[in-house]
PDB file of C-alpha atoms in Angstrom:
ATOM      1  CA  MET A 587      22.236  -9.253 -12.282  1.00  0.00           C
ATOM      2  CA  LYS A 588      22.471 -10.408  -8.670  1.00  0.00           C
ATOM      3  CA  LYS A 589      20.947  -8.533  -6.025  1.00  0.00           C
ATOM      4  CA  ILE A 590      23.064  -7.924  -2.675  1.00  0.00           C
ATOM      5  CA  TYR A 591      21.680  -6.910   0.457  1.00  0.00           C
ATOM      6  CA  ASN A 592      23.557  -5.705   3.438  1.00  0.00           C
ATOM      7  CA  ILE A 593      20.759  -6.099   5.912  1.00  0.00           C
ATOM      8  CA  GLY A 594      17.165  -7.831   5.569  1.00  0.00           C
ATOM      9  CA  VAL A 595      15.365  -4.574   6.050  1.00  0.00           C
ATOM     10  CA  GLU A 596      16.996  -3.382   2.728  1.00  0.00           C
ATOM     11  CA  ALA A 597      15.156  -6.317   0.900  1.00  0.00           C
ATOM     12  CA  THR A 598      11.803  -5.432   2.504  1.00  0.00           C
ATOM     13  CA  MET A 599      12.299  -1.662   1.821  1.00  0.00           C
ATOM     14  CA  ASP A 600      13.086  -2.580  -1.825  1.00  0.00           C
ATOM     15  CA  VAL A 601       9.511  -4.336  -2.224  1.00  0.00           C
ATOM     16  CA  ILE A 602       7.464  -1.990   0.046  1.00  0.00           C
ATOM     17  CA  GLY A 603       9.434   1.335   0.403  1.00  0.00           C
ATOM     18  CA  GLY A 604       8.537   4.724  -0.792  1.00  0.00           C
ATOM     19  CA  LYS A 605       6.003   7.148   0.007  1.00  0.00           C
ATOM     20  CA  TRP A 606       2.763   5.373  -1.262  1.00  0.00           C
ATOM     21  CA  LYS A 607       3.439   1.354  -0.962  1.00  0.00           C
ATOM     22  CA  PRO A 608       2.892   1.047   2.531  1.00  0.00           C
ATOM     23  CA  ILE A 609      -0.268   3.260   2.234  1.00  0.00           C
ATOM     24  CA  ILE A 610      -1.757   1.288  -0.622  1.00  0.00           C
ATOM     25  CA  LEU A 611      -0.945  -2.066   1.012  1.00  0.00           C
ATOM     26  CA  CYS A 612      -2.718  -0.642   4.393  1.00  0.00           C
ATOM     27  CA  ASN A 613      -5.678   0.251   2.114  1.00  0.00           C
ATOM     28  CA  LEU A 614      -5.736  -3.421   0.683  1.00  0.00           C
ATOM     29  CA  ARG A 615      -5.441  -5.438   4.196  1.00  0.00           C
ATOM     30  CA  HIS A 616      -8.823  -5.759   4.803  1.00  0.00           C
ATOM     31  CA  ASN A 617     -10.818  -5.596   1.275  1.00  0.00           C
ATOM     32  CA  PRO A 618     -10.163  -5.681  -2.260  1.00  0.00           C
ATOM     33  CA  SER A 619     -10.405  -2.040  -4.148  1.00  0.00           C
ATOM     34  CA  ARG A 620     -11.072  -0.780  -7.415  1.00  0.00           C
ATOM     35  CA  PRO A 621      -8.181   1.856  -8.746  1.00  0.00           C
ATOM     36  CA  GLY A 622     -10.972   4.679  -8.177  1.00  0.00           C
ATOM     37  CA  GLU A 623     -11.414   3.609  -4.547  1.00  0.00           C
ATOM     38  CA  LEU A 624      -7.976   3.551  -3.690  1.00  0.00           C
ATOM     39  CA  ARG A 625      -7.580   7.220  -5.234  1.00  0.00           C
ATOM     40  CA  ARG A 626     -10.272   8.287  -2.936  1.00  0.00           C
ATOM     41  CA  GLN A 627      -8.634   6.678  -0.239  1.00  0.00           C
ATOM     42  CA  ILE A 628      -5.306   8.093  -0.904  1.00  0.00           C
ATOM     43  CA  PRO A 629      -5.211  11.882  -1.162  1.00  0.00           C
ATOM     44  CA  GLY A 630      -2.579  13.351  -2.973  1.00  0.00           C
ATOM     45  CA  ILE A 631      -1.252  10.463  -4.937  1.00  0.00           C
ATOM     46  CA  SER A 632      -1.641  10.799  -8.877  1.00  0.00           C
ATOM     47  CA  GLN A 633      -3.365   8.458 -11.092  1.00  0.00           C
ATOM     48  CA  LYS A 634      -0.052   7.876 -12.689  1.00  0.00           C
ATOM     49  CA  MET A 635       1.842   7.190  -9.461  1.00  0.00           C
ATOM     50  CA  LEU A 636      -0.929   4.730  -8.263  1.00  0.00           C
ATOM     51  CA  THR A 637      -0.694   2.910 -11.495  1.00  0.00           C
ATOM     52  CA  GLN A 638       3.020   2.611 -11.466  1.00  0.00           C
ATOM     53  CA  GLN A 639       3.169   1.345  -7.595  1.00  0.00           C
ATOM     54  CA  LEU A 640       0.364  -0.818  -8.266  1.00  0.00           C
ATOM     55  CA  ARG A 641       2.362  -2.245 -11.101  1.00  0.00           C
ATOM     56  CA  GLU A 642       5.266  -2.748  -9.094  1.00  0.00           C
ATOM     57  CA  LEU A 643       3.346  -4.808  -6.316  1.00  0.00           C
ATOM     58  CA  GLU A 644       1.872  -6.803  -8.855  1.00  0.00           C
ATOM     59  CA  ILE A 645       5.135  -7.883 -10.536  1.00  0.00           C
ATOM     60  CA  ASP A 646       6.729  -8.295  -6.968  1.00  0.00           C
ATOM     61  CA  ASN A 647       3.665 -10.780  -6.094  1.00  0.00           C
ATOM     62  CA  ILE A 648       2.635  -8.897  -3.161  1.00  0.00           C
ATOM     63  CA  ILE A 649      -0.928  -7.867  -4.903  1.00  0.00           C
ATOM     64  CA  VAL A 650      -3.182  -9.656  -7.331  1.00  0.00           C
ATOM     65  CA  ARG A 651      -5.132  -7.870  -9.956  1.00  0.00           C
ATOM     66  CA  LYS A 652      -8.615  -9.247 -11.106  1.00  0.00           C
ATOM     67  CA  ILE A 653      -9.916  -8.371 -14.300  1.00  0.00           C
ATOM     68  CA  TYR A 654     -13.719  -8.695 -14.612  1.00  0.00           C
ATOM     69  CA  ASN A 655     -15.149  -9.636 -17.922  1.00  0.00           C
ATOM     70  CA  GLN A 656     -17.860  -7.068 -18.031  1.00  0.00           C
ATOM     71  CA  VAL A 657     -18.705  -3.693 -19.956  1.00  0.00           C
ATOM     72  CA  PRO A 658     -17.303  -1.298 -18.811  1.00  0.00           C
ATOM     73  CA  PRO A 659     -14.207  -3.131 -17.606  1.00  0.00           C
ATOM     74  CA  LYS A 660     -13.879  -3.788 -13.736  1.00  0.00           C
ATOM     75  CA  VAL A 661     -10.444  -3.876 -12.326  1.00  0.00           C
ATOM     76  CA  GLU A 662      -9.729  -4.808  -8.577  1.00  0.00           C
ATOM     77  CA  TYR A 663      -6.786  -5.283  -6.284  1.00  0.00           C
ATOM     78  CA  SER A 664      -6.043  -7.308  -3.550  1.00  0.00           C
ATOM     79  CA  LEU A 665      -3.006  -8.749  -1.496  1.00  0.00           C
ATOM     80  CA  SER A 666      -1.810 -12.135  -2.788  1.00  0.00           C
ATOM     81  CA  PRO A 667      -1.142 -14.927  -0.173  1.00  0.00           C
ATOM     82  CA  TYR A 668       2.335 -13.844  -0.298  1.00  0.00           C
ATOM     83  CA  GLY A 669       1.292 -10.020   0.385  1.00  0.00           C
ATOM     84  CA  GLU A 670      -0.647 -10.952   3.321  1.00  0.00           C
ATOM     85  CA  THR A 671       2.339 -12.111   5.292  1.00  0.00           C
ATOM     86  CA  LEU A 672       3.067  -8.520   5.461  1.00  0.00           C
ATOM     87  CA  ASN A 673      -0.308  -8.129   7.396  1.00  0.00           C
ATOM     88  CA  GLY A 674       1.619  -8.268  10.846  1.00  0.00           C
ATOM     89  CA  LEU A 675       4.283  -5.827   9.837  1.00  0.00           C
ATOM     90  CA  LEU A 676       1.433  -3.348   8.363  1.00  0.00           C
ATOM     91  CA  ASP A 677      -0.409  -3.713  11.899  1.00  0.00           C
ATOM     92  CA  ILE A 678       2.820  -2.794  13.593  1.00  0.00           C
ATOM     93  CA  LEU A 679       3.516   0.159  11.281  1.00  0.00           C
ATOM     94  CA  CYS A 680      -0.293   1.797  11.892  1.00  0.00           C
ATOM     95  CA  SER A 681       0.072   1.220  15.487  1.00  0.00           C
ATOM     96  CA  TRP A 682       3.568   3.059  15.728  1.00  0.00           C
ATOM     97  CA  GLY A 683       2.091   5.897  13.650  1.00  0.00           C
ATOM     98  CA  GLU A 684      -0.958   6.232  16.044  1.00  0.00           C
ATOM     99  CA  GLY A 685       1.284   6.229  18.963  1.00  0.00           C
ATOM    100  CA  HIS A 686       3.334   8.773  17.014  1.00  0.00           C
ATOM    101  CA  VAL A 687       0.320  11.021  16.641  1.00  0.00           C
ATOM    102  CA  GLN A 688      -0.600  10.743  19.991  1.00  0.00           C
ATOM    103  CA  THR A 689       3.212  11.582  21.286  1.00  0.00           C
ATOM    104  CA  LEU A 690       3.032  14.650  18.913  1.00  0.00           C
ATOM    105  CA  LYS A 691      -0.212  15.959  20.334  1.00  0.00           C
ATOM    106  CA  SER A 692       1.264  15.706  23.725  1.00  0.00           C
ATOM    107  CA  MET A 693       4.086  18.153  22.669  1.00  0.00           C
ATOM    108  CA  GLY A 694       1.389  20.417  21.710  1.00  0.00           C
ATOM    109  CA  GLU A 695       1.518  19.919  17.816  1.00  0.00           C
ATOM    110  CA  GLU A 696      -2.000  19.925  15.830  1.00  0.00           C
ATOM    111  CA  VAL A 697      -2.105  16.557  14.057  1.00  0.00           C
ATOM    112  CA  GLN A 698      -4.794  14.116  13.448  1.00  0.00           C
ATOM    113  CA  ILE A 699      -5.493  10.903  11.920  1.00  0.00           C
ATOM    114  CA  LEU A 700      -8.725  10.713   9.660  1.00  0.00           C
ATOM    115  CA  GLU A 701     -10.447   7.530   9.876  1.00  0.00           C
TER     116      GLU A 701
END
């Protein structure tokens, strides 16, 4: 079935949209991670949701899953070369979010970014 997008951002959101995918991608930007590490870095995500989102990102060629032949088995996820083309966009999203938090603070809201 042919996909038709009305605007480019629809195609982008089709791949990286939703609550968890951008957060997963930001966590994979600098270092490969094992699923357990990602779970600790992303409080609130269930194991089922993490697995689903990782599979979808892998199908879309945004991330790569590397399986190490050892006992116990070790799996590691990283951005694919194609996924690395999102780094500029992810940097802008992170910067905007940091600025937004500062704006909320200046308006008297109690908010912070844990780093």
